[in-house]
Amino acid sequence: MSERKTTEKAAPGAAASETALRPNVEVYEDADGITLIADLPGVAPGGLNLQVDKETLLIEGNADLALPEGLQPLHAEVRSTTWRRSFALSGELDPDGIEARLKDGVLRLHIPKRAEVRPRRIEVRVT
Amino acid sequence: MFTYLTNGERSLFDEFDRLQREMDQLFGGWPRGAIRGGRAGAFPPINIGATDDAVHVYVYAPGFDASRFDVTIQQNVLSIGGSRAPEPREKRTWYLRERFEGDFRRAVTLPEDVDPERVEASYRNGILHLVIKRRAAVRPRQIPIA
């Protein structure tokens, strides 16, 4: 099947805030729908912004580091506190049924397929 | 430009990412030439900062079991290890697999005045935060002239 399920695209306003980091993700599909797992270290549930409409899924998170006063940077491999990535959804997915879970900085999203497009097992009777 | 997750195309942004990493490898890195300096893009990414009385290390390692981190310090060399189980692979069609899985170990050299006996570690929202106290600065001693 070569149907395109989710499409990644530049987030609205991405050019204006180029400091956002792009989270690493895993995306897989099974009979029920699409699952997306994103690494968002530092992001608490209150700092997560998920926006979904018919066509677009935007994942945005702000890491809350509570840095101590007077901290001088010695070495930085992560140079932003904002994570952002967005995906386009295709029509057979049901954005109203999205479930999201955020634990230890890992977001797990499940986007179900509409009931009418889920595969049905067809019994073959031997006559 | 669009990237279709489901057929493995790579966008222009990925190319920029790759270029950025290569630039970082060429010009970045700290401390320059240190034998334990590490390389850009190693997992997990680490930020280090210092206040007057402590060195703070932030290890960006989401989705780990905090009890299974292995953190050791010998003099001023900090070593951090951990393990993250892979996602099950069966009965699934995978479109993207960018997340780290398996075991990691990284070592970083800290400033020389850290006290290896006074280290605190906490894990919150996927970041391992280590606080290593520094020894009180050696104050210059005034020598009275008779």
mmCIF file of C-alpha atoms in Angstrom:
data_model
loop_
_atom_site.group_PDB
_atom_site.id
_atom_site.type_symbol
_atom_site.label_atom_id
_atom_site.label_comp_id
_atom_site.label_asym_id
_atom_site.label_seq_id
_atom_site.Cartn_x
_atom_site.Cartn_y
_atom_site.Cartn_z
ATOM 1 C CA MET A 1 0.000 0.000 0.000
ATOM 2 C CA SER A 2 1.525 3.274 -1.033
ATOM 3 C CA GLU A 3 -1.030 5.564 0.587
ATOM 4 C CA ARG A 4 0.441 8.438 2.479
ATOM 5 C CA LYS A 5 -0.697 8.490 6.060
ATOM 6 C CA THR A 6 1.034 11.366 7.696
ATOM 7 C CA THR A 7 3.006 14.071 6.044
ATOM 8 C CA GLU A 8 5.541 16.224 7.703
ATOM 9 C CA LYS A 9 5.571 19.885 6.911
ATOM 10 C CA ALA A 10 7.093 23.070 8.176
ATOM 11 C CA ALA A 11 5.223 24.301 11.231
ATOM 12 C CA PRO A 12 3.372 27.588 10.900
ATOM 13 C CA GLY A 13 5.735 30.307 11.995
ATOM 14 C CA ALA A 14 8.697 27.947 11.953
ATOM 15 C CA ALA A 15 10.811 30.416 10.052
ATOM 16 C CA ALA A 16 10.155 33.117 12.626
ATOM 17 C CA SER A 17 11.284 30.998 15.558
ATOM 18 C CA GLU A 18 14.129 29.006 14.114
ATOM 19 C CA THR A 19 15.486 28.125 17.519
ATOM 20 C CA ALA A 20 12.970 25.317 18.046
ATOM 21 C CA LEU A 21 14.493 21.860 18.132
ATOM 22 C CA ARG A 22 13.143 18.989 16.096
ATOM 23 C CA PRO A 23 12.261 16.049 18.314
ATOM 24 C CA ASN A 24 13.260 12.565 17.250
ATOM 25 C CA VAL A 25 10.210 10.435 16.572
ATOM 26 C CA GLU A 26 9.064 6.957 15.769
ATOM 27 C CA VAL A 27 5.997 6.454 13.647
ATOM 28 C CA TYR A 28 4.323 3.157 13.003
ATOM 29 C CA GLU A 29 1.015 1.883 11.748
ATOM 30 C CA ASP A 30 -1.034 -1.090 12.788
ATOM 31 C CA ALA A 31 -4.579 -2.160 12.073
ATOM 32 C CA ASP A 32 -6.067 0.418 14.460
ATOM 33 C CA GLY A 33 -4.196 3.491 13.411
ATOM 34 C CA ILE A 34 -0.953 5.387 13.614
ATOM 35 C CA THR A 35 1.231 5.661 16.691
ATOM 36 C CA LEU A 36 3.760 8.466 17.057
ATOM 37 C CA ILE A 37 6.380 8.480 19.795
ATOM 38 C CA ALA A 38 8.383 11.666 20.319
ATOM 39 C CA ASP A 39 11.309 12.415 22.607
ATOM 40 C CA LEU A 40 10.593 15.721 24.366
ATOM 41 C CA PRO A 41 13.071 15.812 27.254
ATOM 42 C CA GLY A 42 12.307 18.464 29.841
ATOM 43 C CA VAL A 43 8.693 18.928 28.790
ATOM 44 C CA ALA A 44 6.093 18.567 31.555
ATOM 45 C CA PRO A 45 2.424 18.002 30.675
ATOM 46 C CA GLY A 46 1.768 21.706 31.318
ATOM 47 C CA GLY A 47 4.401 22.675 28.749
ATOM 48 C CA LEU A 48 2.998 20.555 25.953
ATOM 49 C CA ASN A 49 0.930 22.110 23.186
ATOM 50 C CA LEU A 50 -0.829 19.714 20.821
ATOM 51 C CA GLN A 51 -2.897 21.164 18.022
ATOM 52 C CA VAL A 52 -4.942 18.982 15.764
ATOM 53 C CA ASP A 53 -7.290 19.799 12.982
ATOM 54 C CA LYS A 54 -8.459 17.765 10.031
ATOM 55 C CA GLU A 55 -5.173 18.070 8.232
ATOM 56 C CA THR A 56 -2.409 19.017 10.622
ATOM 57 C CA LEU A 57 -0.946 17.772 13.838
ATOM 58 C CA LEU A 58 1.384 20.201 15.613
ATOM 59 C CA ILE A 59 3.533 19.042 18.499
ATOM 60 C CA GLU A 60 5.157 21.788 20.528
ATOM 61 C CA GLY A 61 6.772 21.545 23.911
ATOM 62 C CA ASN A 62 8.619 23.902 26.212
ATOM 63 C CA ALA A 63 11.205 22.375 28.487
ATOM 64 C CA ASP A 64 11.058 23.585 32.053
ATOM 65 C CA LEU A 65 14.607 23.385 33.368
ATOM 66 C CA ALA A 66 14.403 25.625 36.453
ATOM 67 C CA LEU A 67 18.034 26.615 36.067
ATOM 68 C CA PRO A 68 19.794 27.743 39.232
ATOM 69 C CA GLU A 69 20.586 31.391 39.603
ATOM 70 C CA GLY A 70 23.932 32.520 38.243
ATOM 71 C CA LEU A 71 24.498 29.411 36.129
ATOM 72 C CA GLN A 72 27.286 29.950 33.615
ATOM 73 C CA PRO A 73 27.196 27.646 30.599
ATOM 74 C CA LEU A 74 30.310 25.506 30.154
ATOM 75 C CA HIS A 75 29.127 23.208 27.404
ATOM 76 C CA ALA A 76 25.839 22.997 25.516
ATOM 77 C CA GLU A 77 24.701 20.348 23.090
ATOM 78 C CA VAL A 78 21.041 21.321 23.446
ATOM 79 C CA ARG A 79 20.690 24.992 22.597
ATOM 80 C CA SER A 80 16.982 25.617 22.907
ATOM 81 C CA THR A 81 14.149 24.870 25.288
ATOM 82 C CA THR A 82 11.478 24.573 22.593
ATOM 83 C CA TRP A 83 10.656 21.429 20.659
ATOM 84 C CA ARG A 84 8.466 21.645 17.587
ATOM 85 C CA ARG A 85 7.445 19.405 14.716
ATOM 86 C CA SER A 86 4.294 19.104 12.692
ATOM 87 C CA PHE A 87 2.740 16.474 10.493
ATOM 88 C CA ALA A 88 -0.050 16.474 7.971
ATOM 89 C CA LEU A 89 -2.722 13.873 8.503
ATOM 90 C CA SER A 90 -4.466 12.012 5.752
ATOM 91 C CA GLY A 91 -8.219 11.656 5.507
ATOM 92 C CA GLU A 92 -8.705 8.167 6.844
ATOM 93 C CA LEU A 93 -7.342 9.144 10.263
ATOM 94 C CA ASP A 94 -9.740 10.327 12.941
ATOM 95 C CA PRO A 95 -8.295 13.396 14.714
ATOM 96 C CA ASP A 96 -11.132 13.391 17.253
ATOM 97 C CA GLY A 97 -9.956 10.071 18.584
ATOM 98 C CA ILE A 98 -6.362 11.043 19.308
ATOM 99 C CA GLU A 99 -4.997 9.886 22.622
ATOM 100 C CA ALA A 100 -1.848 11.401 24.086
ATOM 101 C CA ARG A 101 0.319 10.378 26.994
ATOM 102 C CA LEU A 102 3.451 12.168 28.225
ATOM 103 C CA LYS A 103 5.745 10.438 30.683
ATOM 104 C CA ASP A 104 9.401 11.044 31.500
ATOM 105 C CA GLY A 105 9.727 13.333 28.504
ATOM 106 C CA VAL A 106 8.323 10.855 25.988
ATOM 107 C CA LEU A 107 5.081 11.647 24.166
ATOM 108 C CA ARG A 108 2.974 8.770 22.856
ATOM 109 C CA LEU A 109 0.204 9.687 20.461
ATOM 110 C CA HIS A 110 -2.271 7.314 18.956
ATOM 111 C CA ILE A 111 -4.340 8.453 16.000
ATOM 112 C CA PRO A 112 -7.073 5.935 15.196
ATOM 113 C CA LYS A 113 -8.280 5.173 11.714
ATOM 114 C CA ARG A 114 -11.902 5.856 11.004
ATOM 115 C CA ALA A 115 -13.917 2.736 11.674
ATOM 116 C CA GLU A 116 -14.935 2.346 8.047
ATOM 117 C CA VAL A 117 -11.353 2.131 6.807
ATOM 118 C CA ARG A 118 -10.027 -0.392 9.309
ATOM 119 C CA PRO A 119 -9.141 -3.657 7.674
ATOM 120 C CA ARG A 120 -11.694 -6.388 8.079
ATOM 121 C CA ARG A 121 -10.746 -9.978 8.182
ATOM 122 C CA ILE A 122 -12.761 -11.878 5.631
ATOM 123 C CA GLU A 123 -13.588 -15.423 6.436
ATOM 124 C CA VAL A 124 -13.142 -17.821 3.586
ATOM 125 C CA ARG A 125 -15.555 -20.672 3.784
ATOM 126 C CA VAL A 126 -14.777 -23.917 2.152
ATOM 127 C CA THR A 127 -17.835 -25.312 0.484
ATOM 128 C CA MET B 1 8.847 21.165 0.820
ATOM 129 C CA PHE B 2 6.945 18.263 2.270
ATOM 130 C CA THR B 3 8.343 15.121 3.738
ATOM 131 C CA TYR B 4 6.127 12.127 3.520
ATOM 132 C CA LEU B 5 6.861 10.092 6.610
ATOM 133 C CA THR B 6 5.522 6.976 5.028
ATOM 134 C CA ASN B 7 7.906 6.690 2.142
ATOM 135 C CA GLY B 8 11.152 7.774 3.673
ATOM 136 C CA GLU B 9 11.768 10.956 1.728
ATOM 137 C CA ARG B 10 14.087 13.433 3.336
ATOM 138 C CA SER B 11 13.303 17.108 3.423
ATOM 139 C CA LEU B 12 15.512 20.078 2.930
ATOM 140 C CA PHE B 13 15.345 20.598 6.672
ATOM 141 C CA ASP B 14 17.029 17.268 7.257
ATOM 142 C CA GLU B 15 19.809 18.412 4.983
ATOM 143 C CA PHE B 16 20.179 21.596 7.011
ATOM 144 C CA ASP B 17 20.239 19.510 10.172
ATOM 145 C CA ARG B 18 22.973 17.349 8.750
ATOM 146 C CA LEU B 19 25.027 20.347 7.635
ATOM 147 C CA GLN B 20 24.592 21.920 11.051
ATOM 148 C CA ARG B 21 25.852 18.785 12.739
ATOM 149 C CA GLU B 22 28.861 18.638 10.478
ATOM 150 C CA MET B 23 29.627 22.284 11.172
ATOM 151 C CA ASP B 24 29.314 21.603 14.879
ATOM 152 C CA GLN B 25 31.700 18.712 14.548
ATOM 153 C CA LEU B 26 34.203 20.866 12.721
ATOM 154 C CA PHE B 27 34.029 23.993 14.820
ATOM 155 C CA GLY B 28 32.209 23.106 18.014
ATOM 156 C CA GLY B 29 33.062 20.720 20.750
ATOM 157 C CA TRP B 30 34.289 21.313 24.231
ATOM 158 C CA PRO B 31 36.858 21.286 25.509
ATOM 159 C CA ARG B 32 38.716 21.449 22.266
ATOM 160 C CA GLY B 33 40.898 18.434 21.805
ATOM 161 C CA ALA B 34 39.920 16.859 25.115
ATOM 162 C CA ILE B 35 40.269 13.126 24.977
ATOM 163 C CA ARG B 36 36.782 12.772 26.476
ATOM 164 C CA GLY B 37 35.332 15.679 24.566
ATOM 165 C CA GLY B 38 32.868 13.437 22.774
ATOM 166 C CA ARG B 39 31.323 14.190 19.451
ATOM 167 C CA ALA B 40 28.299 16.162 18.414
ATOM 168 C CA GLY B 41 25.219 14.027 17.995
ATOM 169 C CA ALA B 42 26.184 11.487 20.637
ATOM 170 C CA PHE B 43 23.312 10.176 22.738
ATOM 171 C CA PRO B 44 22.274 11.485 25.142
ATOM 172 C CA PRO B 45 23.007 15.175 24.585
ATOM 173 C CA ILE B 46 24.488 16.838 27.647
ATOM 174 C CA ASN B 47 24.539 20.434 28.853
ATOM 175 C CA ILE B 48 26.913 21.527 31.582
ATOM 176 C CA GLY B 49 26.890 24.722 33.585
ATOM 177 C CA ALA B 50 28.517 26.009 36.725
ATOM 178 C CA THR B 51 27.629 28.283 39.593
ATOM 179 C CA ASP B 52 30.068 29.468 42.239
ATOM 180 C CA ASP B 53 29.442 26.447 44.441
ATOM 181 C CA ALA B 54 28.379 23.607 42.097
ATOM 182 C CA VAL B 55 28.609 22.144 38.611
ATOM 183 C CA HIS B 56 25.260 21.213 37.047
ATOM 184 C CA VAL B 57 25.035 18.477 34.423
ATOM 185 C CA TYR B 58 21.815 18.022 32.429
ATOM 186 C CA VAL B 59 21.508 14.718 30.586
ATOM 187 C CA TYR B 60 18.700 14.695 27.998
ATOM 188 C CA ALA B 61 17.643 11.064 28.329
ATOM 189 C CA PRO B 62 13.840 10.768 28.126
ATOM 190 C CA GLY B 63 11.913 7.577 28.722
ATOM 191 C CA PHE B 64 14.459 5.870 30.939
ATOM 192 C CA ASP B 65 13.927 3.971 34.145
ATOM 193 C CA ALA B 66 15.623 6.276 36.652
ATOM 194 C CA SER B 67 16.718 3.386 38.861
ATOM 195 C CA ARG B 68 18.748 1.920 36.017
ATOM 196 C CA PHE B 69 21.018 4.860 35.334
ATOM 197 C CA ASP B 70 24.595 4.071 36.181
ATOM 198 C CA VAL B 71 26.410 7.232 37.229
ATOM 199 C CA THR B 72 29.965 7.165 38.553
ATOM 200 C CA ILE B 73 32.491 9.869 39.235
ATOM 201 C CA GLN B 74 36.200 9.446 39.612
ATOM 202 C CA GLN B 75 37.969 12.632 40.575
ATOM 203 C CA ASN B 76 36.567 15.010 37.965
ATOM 204 C CA VAL B 77 35.544 12.490 35.306
ATOM 205 C CA LEU B 78 31.824 11.791 35.280
ATOM 206 C CA SER B 79 30.540 8.664 33.574
ATOM 207 C CA ILE B 80 26.859 8.121 32.795
ATOM 208 C CA GLY B 81 25.313 4.926 31.490
ATOM 209 C CA GLY B 82 21.767 3.815 30.823
ATOM 210 C CA SER B 83 19.566 1.600 28.757
ATOM 211 C CA ARG B 84 16.282 2.106 26.934
ATOM 212 C CA ALA B 85 14.309 -0.855 25.685
ATOM 213 C CA PRO B 86 13.377 -0.831 21.998
ATOM 214 C CA GLU B 87 9.739 -0.618 20.938
ATOM 215 C CA PRO B 88 8.230 -3.958 19.922
ATOM 216 C CA ARG B 89 8.594 -4.459 16.175
ATOM 217 C CA GLU B 90 6.009 -7.112 15.343
ATOM 218 C CA LYS B 91 2.845 -6.596 13.322
ATOM 219 C CA ARG B 92 3.641 -2.996 12.632
ATOM 220 C CA THR B 93 4.618 -0.998 9.620
ATOM 221 C CA TRP B 94 7.386 1.373 10.585
ATOM 222 C CA TYR B 95 7.734 4.712 8.847
ATOM 223 C CA LEU B 96 10.256 6.523 11.029
ATOM 224 C CA ARG B 97 12.712 5.266 13.613
ATOM 225 C CA GLU B 98 14.846 8.136 14.830
ATOM 226 C CA ARG B 99 14.803 7.527 18.567
ATOM 227 C CA PHE B 100 17.756 6.041 20.376
ATOM 228 C CA GLU B 101 17.430 2.510 21.666
ATOM 229 C CA GLY B 102 19.745 0.224 23.565
ATOM 230 C CA ASP B 103 22.661 1.041 25.865
ATOM 231 C CA PHE B 104 24.670 4.215 26.087
ATOM 232 C CA ARG B 105 27.658 5.363 28.056
ATOM 233 C CA ARG B 106 29.189 8.812 28.011
ATOM 234 C CA ALA B 107 31.970 10.337 30.035
ATOM 235 C CA VAL B 108 32.648 14.022 30.523
ATOM 236 C CA THR B 109 35.476 15.870 32.170
ATOM 237 C CA LEU B 110 34.313 18.408 34.756
ATOM 238 C CA PRO B 111 36.214 21.342 36.210
ATOM 239 C CA GLU B 112 38.978 20.177 38.511
ATOM 240 C CA ASP B 113 37.570 21.659 41.708
ATOM 241 C CA VAL B 114 34.508 19.367 41.894
ATOM 242 C CA ASP B 115 34.069 17.244 45.001
ATOM 243 C CA PRO B 116 33.288 13.635 43.982
ATOM 244 C CA GLU B 117 31.947 12.950 47.475
ATOM 245 C CA ARG B 118 29.099 15.438 47.119
ATOM 246 C CA VAL B 119 26.937 14.544 44.137
ATOM 247 C CA GLU B 120 23.146 14.649 43.902
ATOM 248 C CA ALA B 121 21.080 13.197 41.091
ATOM 249 C CA SER B 122 17.437 13.632 40.164
ATOM 250 C CA TYR B 123 15.356 12.627 37.148
ATOM 251 C CA ARG B 124 12.467 14.785 36.041
ATOM 252 C CA ASN B 125 10.555 14.911 32.767
ATOM 253 C CA GLY B 126 13.233 12.915 31.010
ATOM 254 C CA ILE B 127 16.241 14.957 32.081
ATOM 255 C CA LEU B 128 18.806 13.557 34.497
ATOM 256 C CA HIS B 129 20.132 16.450 36.557
ATOM 257 C CA LEU B 130 23.397 15.974 38.428
ATOM 258 C CA VAL B 131 24.682 18.532 40.907
ATOM 259 C CA ILE B 132 28.335 18.162 41.847
ATOM 260 C CA LYS B 133 29.499 20.520 44.578
ATOM 261 C CA ARG B 134 32.747 22.391 44.115
ATOM 262 C CA ARG B 135 35.391 22.635 46.774
ATOM 263 C CA ALA B 136 35.598 26.012 48.463
ATOM 264 C CA ALA B 137 37.886 28.207 46.479
ATOM 265 C CA VAL B 138 41.366 28.407 47.822
ATOM 266 C CA ARG B 139 41.629 31.968 48.978
ATOM 267 C CA PRO B 140 44.868 33.796 48.424
ATOM 268 C CA ARG B 141 46.621 34.169 51.754
ATOM 269 C CA GLN B 142 47.898 37.544 52.725
ATOM 270 C CA ILE B 143 51.470 37.383 53.933
ATOM 271 C CA PRO B 144 52.251 40.090 56.403
ATOM 272 C CA ILE B 145 55.602 41.746 56.002
ATOM 273 C CA ALA B 146 57.375 42.218 59.285
#
